[in-house]
Amino acid sequence: QVQLVESGGGLVQPGGSLRLSCAVSGTIFSIFTVAWYRQAPGIEREVVASISSGGTTNYAASVKGRFTISRDNAKNTVYLQMSSLKPEDTAVYYCKLLGFGSWGQGTQVTVSS
């Protein structure tokens, strides 16, 4: 089985920055694509960013240029660096490994003045 633990969320002001972490265990990690998702009330869960085993990244148009996904295979951890945060970024953020059905508990990000 695979376990994912998200952390780093919190309350920030518009324009601020935040870095999320996702610690993965139960698998070798380095061979899998990892993605960040987010879900806000009344809105379907959406992919924010992903990174492949080879380091190829993809971003949702809404976060392109503001968010950066990265991974540290030695630490079995994926990160999401978020900058220039907007109120519409407010959501619970989750990480997920491609091909696995489990989700972490998520971490709340709230962007408000």
mmCIF file with all atom_site columns, C-alpha atoms in Angstrom, residues 2-105:
data_model
loop_
_atom_site.group_PDB
_atom_site.id
_atom_site.type_symbol
_atom_site.label_atom_id
_atom_site.label_alt_id
_atom_site.label_comp_id
_atom_site.label_asym_id
_atom_site.label_entity_id
_atom_site.label_seq_id
_atom_site.pdbx_PDB_ins_code
_atom_site.Cartn_x
_atom_site.Cartn_y
_atom_site.Cartn_z
_atom_site.occupancy
_atom_site.B_iso_or_equiv
_atom_site.pdbx_formal_charge
_atom_site.auth_seq_id
_atom_site.auth_comp_id
_atom_site.auth_asym_id
_atom_site.auth_atom_id
_atom_site.pdbx_PDB_model_num
ATOM 1   C CA . VAL A 1 2   ? 0.971   3.605  -0.484  1.00 0.00 ? 2   VAL A CA 1
ATOM 2   C CA . GLN A 1 3   ? 0.630   6.431  1.991   1.00 0.00 ? 3   GLN A CA 1
ATOM 3   C CA . LEU A 1 4   ? 0.709   10.134 1.235   1.00 0.00 ? 4   LEU A CA 1
ATOM 4   C CA . VAL A 1 5   ? 0.931   12.913 3.770   1.00 0.00 ? 5   VAL A CA 1
ATOM 5   C CA . GLU A 1 6   ? 0.456   16.508 2.684   1.00 0.00 ? 6   GLU A CA 1
ATOM 6   C CA . SER A 1 7   ? 1.677   19.406 4.758   1.00 0.00 ? 7   SER A CA 1
ATOM 7   C CA . GLY A 1 8   ? 2.551   23.067 4.537   1.00 0.00 ? 8   GLY A CA 1
ATOM 8   C CA . GLY A 1 9   ? -0.864  24.590 4.082   1.00 0.00 ? 9   GLY A CA 1
ATOM 9   C CA . GLY A 1 10  ? -2.064  27.584 5.997   1.00 0.00 ? 10  GLY A CA 1
ATOM 10  C CA . LEU A 1 11  ? -3.465  31.069 5.823   1.00 0.00 ? 11  LEU A CA 1
ATOM 11  C CA . VAL A 1 12  ? -1.682  33.595 3.627   1.00 0.00 ? 12  VAL A CA 1
ATOM 12  C CA . GLN A 1 13  ? -2.485  37.008 2.237   1.00 0.00 ? 13  GLN A CA 1
ATOM 13  C CA . PRO A 1 14  ? -3.010  37.614 -1.476  1.00 0.00 ? 14  PRO A CA 1
ATOM 14  C CA . GLY A 1 15  ? 0.336   37.903 -3.186  1.00 0.00 ? 15  GLY A CA 1
ATOM 15  C CA . GLY A 1 16  ? 2.000   35.716 -0.617  1.00 0.00 ? 16  GLY A CA 1
ATOM 16  C CA . SER A 1 17  ? 3.868   32.456 -1.016  1.00 0.00 ? 17  SER A CA 1
ATOM 17  C CA . LEU A 1 18  ? 3.566   28.993 0.419   1.00 0.00 ? 18  LEU A CA 1
ATOM 18  C CA . ARG A 1 19  ? 5.318   25.674 -0.110  1.00 0.00 ? 19  ARG A CA 1
ATOM 19  C CA . LEU A 1 20  ? 3.436   22.418 0.173   1.00 0.00 ? 20  LEU A CA 1
ATOM 20  C CA . SER A 1 21  ? 5.070   19.064 0.758   1.00 0.00 ? 21  SER A CA 1
ATOM 21  C CA . CYS A 1 22  ? 3.852   15.551 0.091   1.00 0.00 ? 22  CYS A CA 1
ATOM 22  C CA . ALA A 1 23  ? 5.697   12.708 1.747   1.00 0.00 ? 23  ALA A CA 1
ATOM 23  C CA . VAL A 1 24  ? 5.175   9.337  0.084   1.00 0.00 ? 24  VAL A CA 1
ATOM 24  C CA . SER A 1 25  ? 5.799   5.924  1.568   1.00 0.00 ? 25  SER A CA 1
ATOM 25  C CA . GLY A 1 26  ? 4.964   2.347  0.686   1.00 0.00 ? 26  GLY A CA 1
ATOM 26  C CA . THR A 1 27  ? 6.370   2.439  -2.825  1.00 0.00 ? 27  THR A CA 1
ATOM 27  C CA . ILE A 1 28  ? 9.633   3.131  -4.562  1.00 0.00 ? 28  ILE A CA 1
ATOM 28  C CA . PHE A 1 29  ? 8.224   6.518  -5.601  1.00 0.00 ? 29  PHE A CA 1
ATOM 29  C CA . SER A 1 30  ? 10.908  7.518  -8.071  1.00 0.00 ? 30  SER A CA 1
ATOM 30  C CA . ILE A 1 31  ? 9.335   5.706  -11.029 1.00 0.00 ? 31  ILE A CA 1
ATOM 31  C CA . PHE A 1 32  ? 5.893   7.266  -10.678 1.00 0.00 ? 32  PHE A CA 1
ATOM 32  C CA . THR A 1 33  ? 4.295   10.457 -11.852 1.00 0.00 ? 33  THR A CA 1
ATOM 33  C CA . VAL A 1 34  ? 3.036   12.544 -8.942  1.00 0.00 ? 34  VAL A CA 1
ATOM 34  C CA . ALA A 1 35  ? 0.339   15.171 -9.186  1.00 0.00 ? 35  ALA A CA 1
ATOM 35  C CA . TRP A 1 36  ? -1.102  17.896 -7.016  1.00 0.00 ? 36  TRP A CA 1
ATOM 36  C CA . TYR A 1 37  ? -4.857  18.346 -7.035  1.00 0.00 ? 37  TYR A CA 1
ATOM 37  C CA . ARG A 1 38  ? -7.080  20.832 -5.315  1.00 0.00 ? 38  ARG A CA 1
ATOM 38  C CA . GLN A 1 39  ? -10.726 20.991 -4.411  1.00 0.00 ? 39  GLN A CA 1
ATOM 39  C CA . ALA A 1 40  ? -12.751 23.972 -3.310  1.00 0.00 ? 40  ALA A CA 1
ATOM 40  C CA . PRO A 1 41  ? -16.351 23.817 -2.053  1.00 0.00 ? 41  PRO A CA 1
ATOM 41  C CA . GLY A 1 42  ? -18.771 23.330 -4.912  1.00 0.00 ? 42  GLY A CA 1
ATOM 42  C CA . ILE A 1 43  ? -15.987 22.802 -7.429  1.00 0.00 ? 43  ILE A CA 1
ATOM 43  C CA . GLU A 1 44  ? -14.749 19.513 -8.809  1.00 0.00 ? 44  GLU A CA 1
ATOM 44  C CA . ARG A 1 45  ? -11.309 18.331 -7.890  1.00 0.00 ? 45  ARG A CA 1
ATOM 45  C CA . GLU A 1 46  ? -8.815  19.570 -10.451 1.00 0.00 ? 46  GLU A CA 1
ATOM 46  C CA . VAL A 1 47  ? -5.245  18.828 -11.356 1.00 0.00 ? 47  VAL A CA 1
ATOM 47  C CA . VAL A 1 48  ? -2.938  21.682 -10.456 1.00 0.00 ? 48  VAL A CA 1
ATOM 48  C CA . ALA A 1 49  ? 0.427   20.310 -11.480 1.00 0.00 ? 49  ALA A CA 1
ATOM 49  C CA . SER A 1 50  ? 2.209   17.053 -12.162 1.00 0.00 ? 50  SER A CA 1
ATOM 50  C CA . ILE A 1 51  ? 5.737   15.817 -12.478 1.00 0.00 ? 51  ILE A CA 1
ATOM 51  C CA . SER A 1 52  ? 6.862   12.617 -14.145 1.00 0.00 ? 52  SER A CA 1
ATOM 52  C CA . SER A 1 53  ? 9.610   10.264 -13.101 1.00 0.00 ? 53  SER A CA 1
ATOM 53  C CA . GLY A 1 54  ? 11.828  11.973 -15.659 1.00 0.00 ? 54  GLY A CA 1
ATOM 54  C CA . GLY A 1 55  ? 11.063  15.444 -14.361 1.00 0.00 ? 55  GLY A CA 1
ATOM 55  C CA . THR A 1 56  ? 8.586   16.549 -17.011 1.00 0.00 ? 56  THR A CA 1
ATOM 56  C CA . THR A 1 57  ? 6.121   19.018 -15.524 1.00 0.00 ? 57  THR A CA 1
ATOM 57  C CA . ASN A 1 58  ? 2.615   20.109 -16.426 1.00 0.00 ? 58  ASN A CA 1
ATOM 58  C CA . TYR A 1 59  ? 0.532   22.898 -14.950 1.00 0.00 ? 59  TYR A CA 1
ATOM 59  C CA . ALA A 1 60  ? -3.037  24.031 -15.026 1.00 0.00 ? 60  ALA A CA 1
ATOM 60  C CA . ALA A 1 61  ? -3.410  27.262 -16.951 1.00 0.00 ? 61  ALA A CA 1
ATOM 61  C CA . SER A 1 62  ? -4.652  29.024 -13.845 1.00 0.00 ? 62  SER A CA 1
ATOM 62  C CA . VAL A 1 63  ? -1.389  28.454 -11.971 1.00 0.00 ? 63  VAL A CA 1
ATOM 63  C CA . LYS A 1 64  ? 1.156   28.502 -14.782 1.00 0.00 ? 64  LYS A CA 1
ATOM 64  C CA . GLY A 1 65  ? 3.977   30.873 -13.965 1.00 0.00 ? 65  GLY A CA 1
ATOM 65  C CA . ARG A 1 66  ? 3.011   31.083 -10.305 1.00 0.00 ? 66  ARG A CA 1
ATOM 66  C CA . PHE A 1 67  ? 3.380   27.503 -9.064  1.00 0.00 ? 67  PHE A CA 1
ATOM 67  C CA . THR A 1 68  ? 6.352   25.187 -9.381  1.00 0.00 ? 68  THR A CA 1
ATOM 68  C CA . ILE A 1 69  ? 6.264   21.451 -8.777  1.00 0.00 ? 69  ILE A CA 1
ATOM 69  C CA . SER A 1 70  ? 9.425   19.568 -7.924  1.00 0.00 ? 70  SER A CA 1
ATOM 70  C CA . ARG A 1 71  ? 10.454  16.268 -6.432  1.00 0.00 ? 71  ARG A CA 1
ATOM 71  C CA . ASP A 1 72  ? 13.228  14.936 -4.264  1.00 0.00 ? 72  ASP A CA 1
ATOM 72  C CA . ASN A 1 73  ? 13.446  11.225 -4.905  1.00 0.00 ? 73  ASN A CA 1
ATOM 73  C CA . ALA A 1 74  ? 15.989  10.729 -2.138  1.00 0.00 ? 74  ALA A CA 1
ATOM 74  C CA . LYS A 1 75  ? 13.411  12.003 0.336   1.00 0.00 ? 75  LYS A CA 1
ATOM 75  C CA . ASN A 1 76  ? 10.356  10.463 -1.345  1.00 0.00 ? 76  ASN A CA 1
ATOM 76  C CA . THR A 1 77  ? 8.812   13.902 -1.353  1.00 0.00 ? 77  THR A CA 1
ATOM 77  C CA . VAL A 1 78  ? 7.135   16.144 -3.884  1.00 0.00 ? 78  VAL A CA 1
ATOM 78  C CA . TYR A 1 79  ? 6.765   19.887 -3.416  1.00 0.00 ? 79  TYR A CA 1
ATOM 79  C CA . LEU A 1 80  ? 4.520   22.606 -4.694  1.00 0.00 ? 80  LEU A CA 1
ATOM 80  C CA . GLN A 1 81  ? 5.971   26.089 -4.433  1.00 0.00 ? 81  GLN A CA 1
ATOM 81  C CA . MET A 1 82  ? 3.158   28.599 -4.717  1.00 0.00 ? 82  MET A CA 1
ATOM 82  C CA . SER A 1 83  ? 3.757   32.288 -5.307  1.00 0.00 ? 83  SER A CA 1
ATOM 83  C CA . SER A 1 84  ? 1.590   35.292 -6.098  1.00 0.00 ? 84  SER A CA 1
ATOM 84  C CA . LEU A 1 85  ? -1.279  33.546 -4.403  1.00 0.00 ? 85  LEU A CA 1
ATOM 85  C CA . LYS A 1 86  ? -4.815  34.635 -5.157  1.00 0.00 ? 86  LYS A CA 1
ATOM 86  C CA . PRO A 1 87  ? -8.055  34.133 -3.227  1.00 0.00 ? 87  PRO A CA 1
ATOM 87  C CA . GLU A 1 88  ? -9.201  31.745 -5.939  1.00 0.00 ? 88  GLU A CA 1
ATOM 88  C CA . ASP A 1 89  ? -6.317  29.450 -5.009  1.00 0.00 ? 89  ASP A CA 1
ATOM 89  C CA . THR A 1 90  ? -8.107  28.699 -1.756  1.00 0.00 ? 90  THR A CA 1
ATOM 90  C CA . ALA A 1 91  ? -8.772  24.966 -1.589  1.00 0.00 ? 91  ALA A CA 1
ATOM 91  C CA . VAL A 1 92  ? -7.738  21.708 -0.013  1.00 0.00 ? 92  VAL A CA 1
ATOM 92  C CA . TYR A 1 93  ? -4.655  20.469 -1.810  1.00 0.00 ? 93  TYR A CA 1
ATOM 93  C CA . TYR A 1 94  ? -3.984  16.774 -2.303  1.00 0.00 ? 94  TYR A CA 1
ATOM 94  C CA . CYS A 1 95  ? -1.184  14.767 -3.822  1.00 0.00 ? 95  CYS A CA 1
ATOM 95  C CA . LYS A 1 96  ? -1.593  11.513 -5.698  1.00 0.00 ? 96  LYS A CA 1
ATOM 96  C CA . LEU A 1 97  ? 0.566   8.965  -7.450  1.00 0.00 ? 97  LEU A CA 1
ATOM 97  C CA . LEU A 1 98  ? -0.519  8.030  -10.941 1.00 0.00 ? 98  LEU A CA 1
ATOM 98  C CA . GLY A 1 99  ? -1.872  4.507  -10.947 1.00 0.00 ? 99  GLY A CA 1
ATOM 99  C CA . PHE A 1 100 ? -2.725  4.376  -7.253  1.00 0.00 ? 100 PHE A CA 1
ATOM 100 C CA . GLY A 1 101 ? -6.207  4.801  -5.892  1.00 0.00 ? 101 GLY A CA 1
ATOM 101 C CA . SER A 1 102 ? -5.371  6.261  -2.511  1.00 0.00 ? 102 SER A CA 1
ATOM 102 C CA . TRP A 1 103 ? -5.327  9.914  -1.519  1.00 0.00 ? 103 TRP A CA 1
ATOM 103 C CA . GLY A 1 104 ? -3.719  11.776 1.311   1.00 0.00 ? 104 GLY A CA 1
ATOM 104 C CA . GLN A 1 105 ? -5.755  13.745 3.808   1.00 0.00 ? 105 GLN A CA 1
#
